[in-house]
Coordinates of C-alpha atoms and ligand atoms in Angstrom, one line a residue:
Chain A
X1 CA 86.2 40.7 132.9
X2 CA 86.3 44.5 133.2
X3 CA 84.4 46.8 131.0
X4 CA 86.5 49.6 129.7
X5 CA 84.3 51.4 127.2
X6 CA 80.5 51.7 127.0
X7 CA 78.1 53.3 124.5
X8 CA 74.7 53.9 126.0
X9 CA 71.7 54.4 123.7
X10 CA 73.7 56.6 121.3
X11 CA 72.2 58.2 118.2
X12 CA 73.9 60.3 115.6
X13 CA 71.8 62.4 113.2
X14 CA 73.6 64.3 110.5
X15 CA 72.0 67.2 108.6
X16 CA 71.9 66.5 104.9
X17 CA 70.6 69.5 103.0
X18 CA 67.0 70.0 104.1
X19 CA 66.9 66.5 105.4
X20 CA 68.7 64.6 108.1
X21 CA 70.5 61.2 108.0
X22 CA 70.3 59.0 111.0
X23 CA 73.8 57.3 111.0
X24 CA 73.3 55.7 114.4
X25 CA 70.0 54.8 115.9
X26 CA 69.8 54.2 119.7
X27 CA 72.7 51.8 119.8
X28 CA 74.1 50.4 123.0
X29 CA 77.4 48.5 123.2
X30 CA 80.2 47.8 125.6
X31 CA 83.8 46.7 125.3
X32 CA 85.9 44.6 127.5
X33 CA 89.5 45.5 128.5
X34 CA 92.2 43.6 126.7
X35 CA 89.9 42.2 124.1
X36 CA 89.8 42.7 120.3
X37 CA 86.5 43.7 118.9
X38 CA 85.8 43.8 115.2
X39 CA 83.1 46.0 113.9
X40 CA 81.7 44.7 110.5
X41 CA 78.9 45.8 108.3
X42 CA 78.0 47.1 104.9
X43 CA 79.3 50.4 103.6
X44 CA 77.3 53.4 105.0
X45 CA 76.0 51.3 107.9
X46 CA 77.4 53.7 110.5
X47 CA 80.7 51.9 111.5
X48 CA 82.9 55.0 111.2
X49 CA 80.4 57.2 112.9
X50 CA 80.3 54.7 115.8
X51 CA 84.1 54.6 116.1
X52 CA 84.3 58.4 116.0
X53 CA 81.9 58.8 118.8
X54 CA 83.6 56.1 120.9
X55 CA 87.0 57.8 120.3
X56 CA 85.6 61.2 121.3
X57 CA 86.2 62.8 117.8
X58 CA 82.6 63.8 117.8
X59 CA 79.6 63.9 120.1
X60 CA 76.4 61.8 119.8
X61 CA 73.1 63.5 119.1
X62 CA 71.8 61.7 122.1
X63 CA 73.1 59.0 124.5
X64 CA 76.5 58.8 126.2
X65 CA 79.9 57.2 125.9
X66 CA 81.8 56.3 129.0
X67 CA 85.5 55.4 129.2
X68 CA 86.1 53.5 132.5
X69 CA 83.7 55.5 134.5
X70 CA 84.2 58.9 132.8
X71 CA 81.5 60.3 130.6
X72 CA 83.3 61.7 127.6
X73 CA 80.3 63.0 125.8
X74 CA 79.8 66.0 128.1
X75 CA 83.4 66.9 128.5
X76 CA 84.5 70.4 127.3
X77 CA 86.5 70.2 124.1
X78 CA 89.8 71.2 125.7
X79 CA 89.5 68.5 128.4
X80 CA 88.4 65.9 125.8
X81 CA 91.4 66.6 123.7
X82 CA 93.7 65.9 126.7
X83 CA 91.7 62.9 127.5
X84 CA 92.1 61.4 123.9
X85 CA 95.8 62.1 124.2
X86 CA 96.1 60.3 127.5
X87 CA 93.9 57.3 126.9
X88 CA 93.2 56.7 123.2
X89 CA 95.2 55.8 120.1
X90 CA 93.9 55.9 116.5
X91 CA 94.8 54.3 113.2
X92 CA 93.1 55.5 110.0
X93 CA 92.6 53.8 106.7
X94 CA 94.7 56.4 104.9
X95 CA 97.4 56.6 107.5
X96 CA 97.1 60.4 108.1
X97 CA 100.7 61.1 108.9
X98 CA 101.8 64.7 109.1
X99 CA 103.6 65.3 105.8
X100 CA 106.0 67.9 107.1
X101 CA 107.3 65.6 109.8
X102 CA 109.5 62.6 109.3
X103 CA 108.7 59.2 110.7
X104 CA 110.3 59.7 114.0
X105 CA 108.8 63.2 114.4
X106 CA 105.4 61.8 113.6
X107 CA 105.7 59.3 116.3
X108 CA 107.0 62.0 118.7
X109 CA 104.0 64.2 118.0
X110 CA 101.6 62.9 120.6
X111 CA 104.5 62.8 123.2
X112 CA 105.4 66.3 122.4
X113 CA 101.8 67.4 122.8
X114 CA 101.8 65.6 126.2
X115 CA 104.9 67.6 127.2
X116 CA 107.3 64.8 127.3
X117 CA 110.9 66.2 127.2
X118 CA 112.8 65.9 124.0
X119 CA 115.3 63.3 125.0
X120 CA 112.7 61.0 126.5
X121 CA 110.3 61.2 123.6
X122 CA 113.0 60.7 121.0
X123 CA 114.2 57.5 122.8
X124 CA 110.6 56.3 123.0
X125 CA 109.9 57.0 119.4
X126 CA 113.1 55.2 118.3
X127 CA 112.2 52.2 120.5
X128 CA 108.7 52.0 119.0
X129 CA 109.8 52.4 115.5
X130 CA 112.2 49.5 116.1
X131 CA 109.2 47.5 117.3
X132 CA 107.3 48.1 114.1
X133 CA 110.4 47.3 112.0
X134 CA 111.1 50.8 110.8
X135 CA 114.2 51.7 112.8
X136 CA 116.1 52.4 109.6
X137 CA 113.3 54.7 108.2
X138 CA 113.1 57.1 111.1
X139 CA 114.3 60.1 109.1
X140 CA 112.1 59.4 106.1
X141 CA 109.1 61.6 105.3
X142 CA 105.7 60.1 104.6
X143 CA 106.0 60.6 100.9
X144 CA 109.2 58.5 100.9
X145 CA 107.5 55.6 102.6
X146 CA 105.2 52.9 101.1
X147 CA 101.6 52.5 102.2
X148 CA 102.5 49.6 104.5
X149 CA 105.4 51.6 106.0
X150 CA 103.3 54.6 106.6
X151 CA 100.7 52.5 108.4
X152 CA 103.5 51.1 110.6
X153 CA 104.5 54.6 111.5
X154 CA 100.9 55.4 112.2
X155 CA 100.7 52.5 114.5
X156 CA 103.9 53.5 116.2
X157 CA 102.4 57.0 116.7
X158 CA 99.2 55.5 118.1
X159 CA 101.2 53.3 120.5
X160 CA 103.6 56.0 121.6
X161 CA 101.5 57.2 124.5
X162 CA 100.7 53.7 125.5
X163 CA 96.9 54.2 125.2
X164 CA 94.4 51.9 127.0
X165 CA 92.2 51.7 123.9
X166 CA 93.3 51.5 120.3
X167 CA 90.9 52.4 117.6
X168 CA 91.4 51.4 113.9
X169 CA 89.1 52.3 111.1
X170 CA 89.8 49.8 108.3
X171 CA 93.6 49.9 108.9
X172 CA 94.3 47.5 106.1
X173 CA 91.8 48.9 103.7
X174 CA 94.4 50.5 101.4
X175 CA 96.9 47.7 101.6
X176 CA 97.5 44.5 99.8
X177 CA 96.7 41.2 101.6
X178 CA 100.2 40.3 102.7
X179 CA 101.1 43.9 103.9
X180 CA 97.8 44.0 105.6
X181 CA 98.6 40.8 107.5
X182 CA 101.8 42.3 108.9
X183 CA 99.9 45.4 110.0
X184 CA 97.2 43.3 111.7
X185 CA 99.9 41.3 113.5
X186 CA 101.3 44.5 114.9
X187 CA 97.9 45.7 116.1
X188 CA 97.0 42.5 117.8
X189 CA 100.5 41.9 119.4
X190 CA 100.3 41.5 123.1
X191 CA 101.6 44.4 125.2
X192 CA 104.4 43.9 127.6
X193 CA 103.4 41.4 130.2
X194 CA 101.3 39.4 127.7
X195 CA 98.3 41.5 128.6
X196 CA 96.4 42.5 125.4
X197 CA 95.6 46.0 124.5
X198 CA 91.9 46.8 124.0
X199 CA 91.5 47.1 120.2
X200 CA 88.4 48.2 118.4
X201 CA 88.7 47.9 114.7
X202 CA 86.5 48.2 111.7
X203 CA 87.1 45.8 108.9
X204 CA 85.6 44.4 105.7
X205 CA 87.8 41.4 105.8
X206 CA 86.2 38.4 107.4
X207 CA 89.6 36.8 107.9
X208 CA 90.6 39.8 110.0
X209 CA 87.3 39.7 111.9
X210 CA 87.9 36.0 112.7
X211 CA 90.9 36.9 114.8
X212 CA 88.8 39.1 117.0
X213 CA 87.5 38.1 120.4
X214 CA 84.1 39.6 119.6
X215 CA 82.5 40.6 116.3
X216 CA 79.9 43.4 116.3
X217 CA 77.7 43.5 113.2
X218 CA 76.1 46.8 112.3
X219 CA 73.4 47.5 109.8
X220 CA 71.5 50.8 109.2
X221 CA 73.0 52.4 112.3
X222 CA 71.9 49.6 114.7
X223 CA 73.3 46.3 116.0
X224 CA 72.3 43.4 113.8
X225 CA 70.3 40.9 115.8
Chain B
X1 CA 104.2 71.3 123.9
X2 CA 106.9 73.9 124.5
X3 CA 107.5 77.0 122.5
X4 CA 110.6 75.6 120.7
X5 CA 108.6 72.6 119.4
X6 CA 105.7 74.9 118.4
X7 CA 108.1 77.2 116.5
X8 CA 109.7 74.3 114.7
X9 CA 106.3 73.1 113.7
X10 CA 105.3 76.6 112.5
X11 CA 108.5 77.0 110.5
X12 CA 108.0 73.6 108.9
X13 CA 104.5 74.7 108.0
X14 CA 105.8 77.8 106.3
X15 CA 108.6 75.8 104.5
X16 CA 106.1 73.6 102.9
X17 CA 105.3 76.3 100.3
X18 CA 108.7 78.1 100.4
X19 CA 108.0 80.3 97.3
X20 CA 104.6 81.5 98.5
X21 CA 106.0 82.1 102.0
X22 CA 109.0 84.0 100.6
X23 CA 106.8 86.2 98.3
X24 CA 104.6 87.0 101.3
X25 CA 107.6 87.9 103.4
X26 CA 108.9 90.1 100.6
X27 CA 105.6 91.9 100.7
X28 CA 106.1 92.7 104.3
X29 CA 109.7 93.7 103.7
X30 CA 108.5 96.3 101.1
X31 CA 105.8 97.6 103.4
X32 CA 108.0 97.9 106.5
X33 CA 110.9 99.3 104.5
X34 CA 108.7 102.0 103.0
X35 CA 107.4 102.8 106.5
X36 CA 111.0 103.0 107.8
X37 CA 112.1 105.3 104.9
X38 CA 109.1 107.5 105.1
X39 CA 109.2 107.9 108.9
X40 CA 113.0 108.3 108.9
X41 CA 112.4 111.4 106.7
X42 CA 110.2 112.8 109.4
X43 CA 112.9 112.3 112.0
X44 CA 115.4 114.1 109.8
X45 CA 113.1 116.9 108.8
X46 CA 112.3 117.6 112.4
X47 CA 115.9 117.9 113.2
X48 CA 116.8 120.0 110.2
X49 CA 113.9 122.4 110.5
X50 CA 114.5 122.7 114.2
X51 CA 118.0 123.9 113.4
X52 CA 116.8 126.4 110.8
X53 CA 114.0 127.9 112.8
X54 CA 116.3 128.6 115.7
X55 CA 118.5 130.6 113.3
X56 CA 115.7 132.7 111.8
X57 CA 116.6 135.5 114.1
X58 CA 114.0 138.2 114.7
X59 CA 112.0 138.0 117.9
X60 CA 108.8 139.0 116.2
X61 CA 107.7 138.8 112.6
X62 CA 104.9 141.0 111.4
X63 CA 102.8 140.2 108.4
X64 CA 99.7 141.5 106.8
X65 CA 96.6 140.2 108.7
X66 CA 95.0 137.4 106.6
X67 CA 98.2 136.6 104.6
X68 CA 99.1 132.9 104.7
X69 CA 102.0 132.0 107.0
X70 CA 102.7 128.8 105.2
X71 CA 103.9 130.9 102.2
X72 CA 107.2 131.0 104.0
X73 CA 108.0 128.2 101.6
X74 CA 106.6 129.8 98.5
X75 CA 107.4 133.2 96.9
X76 CA 105.0 135.4 98.8
X77 CA 104.1 138.7 97.0
X78 CA 105.3 141.6 99.1
X79 CA 102.1 143.1 100.5
X80 CA 103.0 144.9 103.8
X81 CA 103.1 148.7 103.3
X82 CA 106.4 150.2 104.4
X83 CA 104.4 152.9 106.2
X84 CA 103.8 150.4 109.0
X85 CA 107.6 150.5 109.7
X86 CA 107.4 154.0 111.0
X87 CA 104.1 153.3 112.8
X88 CA 105.8 150.5 114.6
X89 CA 108.8 152.6 115.3
X90 CA 106.7 155.1 117.2
X91 CA 106.1 152.3 119.8
X92 CA 109.8 151.7 120.3
X93 CA 110.0 153.2 123.7
X94 CA 106.7 151.9 125.0
X95 CA 107.3 148.3 123.9
X96 CA 111.0 147.9 124.3
X97 CA 111.6 147.5 120.6
X98 CA 115.3 147.7 119.6
X99 CA 114.9 147.6 115.8
X100 CA 112.1 147.4 113.2
X101 CA 113.4 145.9 110.0
X102 CA 111.4 145.4 106.8
X103 CA 112.5 142.6 104.6
X104 CA 111.7 141.0 101.3
X105 CA 111.8 137.3 100.7
X106 CA 111.6 135.5 97.4
X107 CA 112.5 131.9 96.6
X108 CA 114.2 130.7 93.5
X109 CA 114.1 127.1 92.3
X110 CA 112.3 124.3 94.1
X111 CA 112.0 123.8 97.8
X112 CA 113.5 120.4 97.5
X113 CA 116.9 121.9 97.9
X114 CA 118.0 122.7 94.4
X115 CA 116.9 126.4 94.9
X116 CA 117.8 129.2 97.2
X117 CA 116.1 132.0 99.0
X118 CA 116.6 135.7 98.3
X119 CA 116.4 137.9 101.4
X120 CA 116.6 141.7 101.2
X121 CA 117.2 144.1 104.1
X122 CA 117.6 147.9 104.3
X123 CA 121.4 147.9 104.8
X124 CA 121.3 151.7 105.3
X125 CA 120.5 151.2 108.9
X126 CA 120.7 147.4 109.4
X127 CA 123.6 144.9 109.6
X128 CA 123.0 141.3 108.8
X129 CA 124.4 140.3 112.2
X130 CA 121.6 142.3 113.8
X131 CA 119.2 139.9 112.4
X132 CA 121.4 136.8 112.4
X133 CA 123.8 137.1 115.4
X134 CA 125.6 133.8 114.6
X135 CA 126.4 134.7 111.0
X136 CA 130.0 134.8 110.0
X137 CA 131.7 136.2 106.8
X138 CA 133.9 133.6 105.0
X139 CA 135.4 135.8 102.4
X140 CA 134.9 139.3 100.8
X141 CA 133.0 141.9 102.8
X142 CA 129.6 142.8 104.2
X143 CA 127.2 145.1 102.3
X144 CA 127.9 148.7 103.4
X145 CA 125.4 151.3 104.7
X146 CA 126.2 153.3 101.6
X147 CA 125.1 150.4 99.4
X148 CA 121.4 150.6 100.2
X149 CA 120.7 151.1 96.5
X150 CA 123.6 149.2 95.0
X151 CA 123.5 145.9 93.0
X152 CA 125.6 143.9 95.5
X153 CA 125.0 140.5 97.2
X154 CA 126.3 138.5 100.1
X155 CA 125.8 134.7 99.5
X156 CA 125.3 131.8 101.9
X157 CA 127.6 128.9 101.4
X158 CA 124.9 126.4 100.2
X159 CA 123.4 129.0 98.0
X160 CA 126.8 129.7 96.4
X161 CA 127.0 126.0 95.5
X162 CA 123.5 125.8 94.1
X163 CA 123.7 129.0 92.2
X164 CA 127.3 128.4 91.2
X165 CA 128.5 131.8 92.5
X166 CA 132.0 132.8 93.5
X167 CA 133.3 136.0 94.9
X168 CA 133.1 138.7 92.2
X169 CA 130.6 136.8 90.1
X170 CA 127.4 138.3 89.0
X171 CA 124.0 137.1 89.9
X172 CA 121.5 137.9 87.2
X173 CA 118.0 138.4 88.5
X174 CA 116.5 140.1 85.4
X175 CA 117.5 141.0 81.9
X176 CA 119.0 144.3 83.1
X177 CA 119.8 143.7 86.7
X178 CA 123.0 141.9 87.8
X179 CA 124.2 141.7 91.4
X180 CA 127.8 141.5 92.2
X181 CA 128.8 139.0 94.8
X182 CA 130.9 141.0 97.3
X183 CA 130.8 138.5 100.2
X184 CA 130.5 134.8 100.9
X185 CA 129.3 133.5 104.2
X186 CA 130.9 130.8 106.2
X187 CA 129.1 127.5 106.2
X188 CA 126.5 127.6 109.0
X189 CA 123.3 125.9 110.0
X190 CA 119.8 126.9 108.9
X191 CA 118.1 129.0 106.4
X192 CA 121.0 131.5 106.0
X193 CA 123.1 128.9 104.4
X194 CA 120.7 128.7 101.4
X195 CA 120.1 132.4 101.2
X196 CA 121.4 135.3 99.1
X197 CA 121.2 138.7 100.7
X198 CA 120.5 141.9 98.7
X199 CA 119.8 145.5 99.6
X200 CA 116.1 146.1 100.1
X201 CA 115.7 149.1 97.7
X202 CA 117.7 147.3 94.9
X203 CA 115.5 144.3 95.0
X204 CA 112.4 146.5 95.2
X205 CA 113.3 148.1 91.9
X206 CA 114.3 144.7 90.3
X207 CA 111.0 143.2 91.3
X208 CA 109.2 146.5 90.4
X209 CA 107.5 146.7 93.8
X210 CA 107.4 150.0 95.7
X211 CA 106.6 150.8 99.2
X212 CA 105.9 147.1 100.1
X213 CA 107.7 144.5 102.2
X214 CA 107.2 140.7 102.6
X215 CA 107.2 141.2 106.3
X216 CA 108.7 143.2 109.1
X217 CA 111.1 141.8 111.6
X218 CA 111.2 143.2 115.1
X219 CA 114.1 142.9 117.5
X220 CA 113.3 143.4 121.1
X221 CA 115.5 144.7 123.9
X222 CA 114.5 141.5 125.8
X223 CA 113.5 138.5 123.7
X224 CA 111.6 137.1 126.6
X225 CA 108.9 139.8 126.0
X226 CA 108.2 138.5 122.5
X227 CA 104.8 136.9 123.3
X228 CA 103.4 139.8 125.2
X229 CA 104.7 142.4 122.7
X230 CA 103.3 140.4 119.8
X231 CA 99.9 140.4 121.6
X232 CA 100.0 144.2 122.0
X233 CA 100.9 144.7 118.3
X234 CA 98.1 142.3 117.4
X235 CA 95.7 144.4 119.5
X236 CA 96.9 147.8 118.2
X237 CA 96.9 146.8 114.6
X238 CA 94.0 144.4 114.7
X239 CA 92.7 143.8 111.2
X240 CA 95.9 145.3 109.6
X241 CA 98.9 143.4 110.9
X242 CA 99.5 140.0 112.4
X243 CA 102.5 139.6 114.7
X244 CA 104.1 136.1 115.3
X245 CA 106.8 135.1 117.6
X246 CA 109.5 132.6 116.8
X247 CA 107.6 130.2 118.9
X248 CA 104.6 130.7 116.7
X249 CA 106.6 130.0 113.7
X250 CA 108.1 126.8 115.3
X251 CA 104.6 125.8 116.1
X252 CA 103.4 126.3 112.6
X253 CA 106.3 124.3 111.2
X254 CA 105.9 121.7 113.8
X255 CA 102.3 121.3 112.8
X256 CA 103.4 121.1 109.2
X257 CA 105.8 118.3 110.1
X258 CA 103.2 116.5 112.1
X259 CA 100.8 116.6 109.2
X260 CA 103.7 115.4 107.0
X261 CA 104.3 112.5 109.5
X262 CA 100.6 111.6 109.5
X263 CA 100.6 111.7 105.7
X264 CA 103.7 109.6 105.3
X265 CA 102.5 107.1 108.0
X266 CA 99.1 107.0 106.1
X267 CA 100.9 106.0 102.9
X268 CA 103.0 103.4 104.7
X269 CA 99.8 102.2 106.5
X270 CA 98.3 101.4 103.1
X271 CA 101.4 99.3 102.3
X272 CA 101.2 97.7 105.7
X273 CA 97.5 96.8 105.4
X274 CA 98.2 95.3 101.9
X275 CA 101.1 93.4 103.4
X276 CA 98.9 92.2 106.3
X277 CA 96.2 91.0 104.0
X278 CA 98.9 89.1 102.0
X279 CA 100.0 87.4 105.2
X280 CA 96.4 86.7 106.2
X281 CA 95.7 85.3 102.7
X282 CA 98.8 83.1 102.8
X283 CA 98.1 81.7 106.2
X284 CA 94.5 81.2 105.4
X285 CA 95.4 79.2 102.3
X286 CA 97.8 77.2 104.4
X287 CA 95.0 76.4 106.8
X288 CA 92.6 75.3 104.0
X289 CA 95.4 73.2 102.5
X290 CA 96.1 71.5 105.8
X291 CA 92.5 71.1 107.1
X292 CA 93.0 67.4 107.2
X293 CA 96.3 67.6 109.1
X294 CA 94.9 69.9 111.6
X295 CA 92.1 67.4 112.0
X296 CA 94.6 64.7 112.6
X297 CA 96.5 66.7 115.2
X298 CA 93.3 67.5 117.0
X299 CA 92.2 63.8 116.8
X300 CA 95.5 62.8 118.4
X301 CA 94.9 65.1 121.3
X302 CA 95.9 68.6 120.5
X303 CA 93.7 71.3 122.1
X304 CA 91.9 73.9 119.9
X305 CA 94.2 76.5 121.5
X306 CA 97.2 74.6 120.3
X307 CA 96.1 74.8 116.7
X308 CA 95.2 78.5 117.3
X309 CA 98.7 79.2 118.6
X310 CA 100.4 77.3 115.8
X311 CA 98.6 79.3 113.1
X312 CA 99.2 82.7 114.8
X313 CA 102.8 81.8 115.2
X314 CA 103.1 81.0 111.5
X315 CA 101.7 84.4 110.8
X316 CA 103.8 86.1 113.4
X317 CA 107.0 84.4 112.0
X318 CA 106.3 85.7 108.5
X319 CA 105.6 89.2 109.7
X320 CA 108.6 89.3 112.0
X321 CA 111.0 88.0 109.3
X322 CA 109.5 90.6 106.9
X323 CA 109.8 93.2 109.6
X324 CA 113.5 92.5 110.2
X325 CA 114.1 92.4 106.5
X326 CA 112.1 95.6 106.1
X327 CA 114.2 97.5 108.7
X328 CA 117.4 96.4 107.0
X329 CA 116.1 97.4 103.5
X330 CA 114.7 100.6 104.9
X331 CA 118.0 101.4 106.5
X332 CA 119.7 100.9 103.1
X333 CA 117.0 103.1 101.7
X334 CA 117.8 106.0 104.1
X335 CA 121.5 105.7 103.2
X336 CA 120.5 106.1 99.6
X337 CA 118.3 109.1 100.4
X338 CA 121.0 110.8 102.4
X339 CA 123.5 110.1 99.6
X340 CA 121.2 111.5 97.0
X341 CA 120.7 114.8 98.9
X342 CA 124.1 115.1 100.4
X343 CA 124.9 118.2 98.4
X344 CA 121.6 119.9 99.1
X345 CA 121.2 119.7 102.9
X346 CA 123.7 120.0 105.6
X347 CA 122.1 117.4 107.9
X348 CA 121.4 113.7 107.3
X349 CA 117.8 114.2 106.4
X350 CA 116.7 110.5 106.8
X351 CA 117.5 109.0 110.2
X352 CA 116.7 105.4 111.4
X353 CA 116.4 106.0 115.1
X354 CA 116.0 103.3 117.8
X355 CA 112.5 104.6 118.3
X356 CA 111.8 103.9 114.6
X357 CA 113.3 100.4 114.7
X358 CA 111.1 99.7 117.8
X359 CA 108.1 101.0 116.0
X360 CA 108.8 98.9 112.9
X361 CA 109.2 95.7 115.1
X362 CA 106.0 96.6 117.0
X363 CA 104.1 97.2 113.8
X364 CA 105.3 93.9 112.3
X365 CA 104.3 92.1 115.5
X366 CA 100.8 93.6 115.5
X367 CA 100.5 93.0 111.8
X368 CA 101.4 89.3 112.3
X369 CA 99.0 88.8 115.2
X370 CA 96.1 90.5 113.5
X371 CA 96.7 88.7 110.2
X372 CA 96.9 85.3 112.0
X373 CA 93.7 85.8 114.0
X374 CA 91.1 84.9 111.5
X375 CA 92.9 81.9 110.0
X376 CA 93.8 80.7 113.5
X377 CA 90.2 80.9 114.5
X378 CA 89.1 79.0 111.5
X379 CA 91.7 76.3 112.1
X380 CA 91.0 75.9 115.8
X381 CA 87.3 75.5 115.2
X382 CA 87.5 72.7 112.7
X383 CA 85.2 69.8 113.4
X384 CA 87.5 66.8 113.6
X385 CA 85.3 64.3 111.7
X386 CA 84.7 66.9 109.0
X387 CA 88.4 67.8 108.7
X388 CA 89.4 64.1 108.5
X389 CA 87.0 63.6 105.7
X390 CA 85.4 60.2 105.1
X391 CA 87.5 57.2 104.4
Ligands
LIG1 N1 79.6 64.2 108.2 C1 78.5 63.6 107.7 N2 77.5 64.4 107.2 C2 76.4 63.8 106.7 N3 76.3 62.5 106.6 C3 77.2 61.7 107.1 C4 78.4 62.2 107.7 N4 79.2 61.2 108.0 C5 78.5 60.1 107.7 N5 77.3 60.4 107.1 C6 76.3 59.4 106.7 O1 76.1 58.5 107.8 C7 76.0 57.2 107.4 C8 77.0 56.3 108.0 O2 78.3 56.7 107.6 P1 79.6 56.0 108.1 O3 79.6 55.9 109.5 O4 80.8 56.6 107.4 O5 79.4 54.5 107.5 P2 80.5 53.3 107.3 O6 81.7 53.7 108.0 O7 79.9 52.2 107.9 O8 80.7 53.2 105.9 C9 76.1 57.2 105.9 O9 74.8 57.3 105.3 C10 76.8 58.5 105.6 O10 76.5 59.0 104.4
LIG2 MG1 83.7 54.0 107.2

């Protein structure tokens, strides 16, 4: 049982006009490698804020986040970007594909940022698109794809760099139940060698949460007892 | 990410709003083309005036102190008393002066080329080739020493065209005064081409001036003494006369061209600034529109510097496309200008030189970089969570 990600006493306070909003309040949490963790909780409870901090999109007001043994909260922005590229993958509720790039180019994007040569990254992208069942859609642009298909491309993009941690913020939130199920299956699919990828996902769906190894409940920016 | 990939991405970004991008590029095309045409005129003028000045002739020109030298281009009122001619002649030995020649100059028509210049010399004791050694007669004859008071004219080839004069025709300068064209000059370079030459005394009576000249030309035994001799004349006649060498005249004209260059560049600078603002505006709008996508790219793992480069490159691409288009359109413009004035001037007045093309490319590059800076800064400083918005 190896710990891969750890949040230590993190708080996040947003300014809100003259006031402030405490989105996370001294929360500590750790995640195990190869496990699926579902984060559940009412709307506005701080789930997305937590995921953004874990993924290094933003920095906590206090406390720290460590990946393996690296503290990512104090990393300079440029290094942090490279770190995200190398270790993390993200799936958003509203897919967030780049509209000017087709499916394959979207999947190639992180590889191209990482400096992978053209031939290699195109082969990788085609291979992953095949895995998510979109081999025939590789030249389609996001606006030519259905919601479910776009989310598959997004998953392919997140998997392209073979990240050690996959983050998903309500990945099925915009999809109907059966489409959502397919997406979930893709996310929870074992990696090569039957080892599971570390997956941290936010969900409203208790059925989805039931498939997780661990369920984390959040309320008002803190863990529910 | 390598440069090719970055360029592809930048191009795609621009192609997303093709009409807006095209309009912006057209703005740059117009700005750069206007710069190219304006400055090409400078290049041509420089060449043309250089040719003309070197053909003016006299080593020293003497004018009344305080009269405006720039009136070379206007019709200066003859204001130099002829009495100075004999005063200068008394210095002949001492200063190595070969000839002292009073002249009268008056311009007809506009300076743009549709007009001509009238130059009068005392042919009693002067030959035109004394003043203009390179001048050649095409047809007819020179004005004779006996014709100091006659109504006769020798006409430059360009002036003959503009004034529609042939050998034997009459040039009418007043209700009563007609000058018979006795000689036509061969086509040459410079001011003599656009000039009509008359006897000094005849023109004096036609213009009803007496005892005055526009200026006095001085030929020296040794042209190399011009500067020193001019200085001595300026000392001896301080307050009365002002002597200038050819070099002085060239300097004055050069200054005039430089001022013209600055003026024309100023005008094109306004166009360029407006074009640059258009690029900045377009790129900035693109940044605002794509805030979310930039957030996504950053979230995936792009560095802030990557986003910065991407935006600057978009701006640079637009400016360079506009620059190349502008050079081409500007070149077409200079062809049009040269065609329009082909009958008026003997040289191609507008010239697109390598230097000018280099300048245009340089200006477009700087323009693109500057215009992209602010939008790029904005885009690279996005806060990822804010850019992504809330689900
Ligand atoms: N950028 C922000 N600025 C101000 N307040 C924010 C911001 N992001 C989130 N919040 C506030 O923080 C709290 C938690 O938000 P969030 O993490 O998005 O909740 P959840 O994902 O659980 O719905 C909410 O009260 C929300 O309004
Ligand atoms: Mg949320």
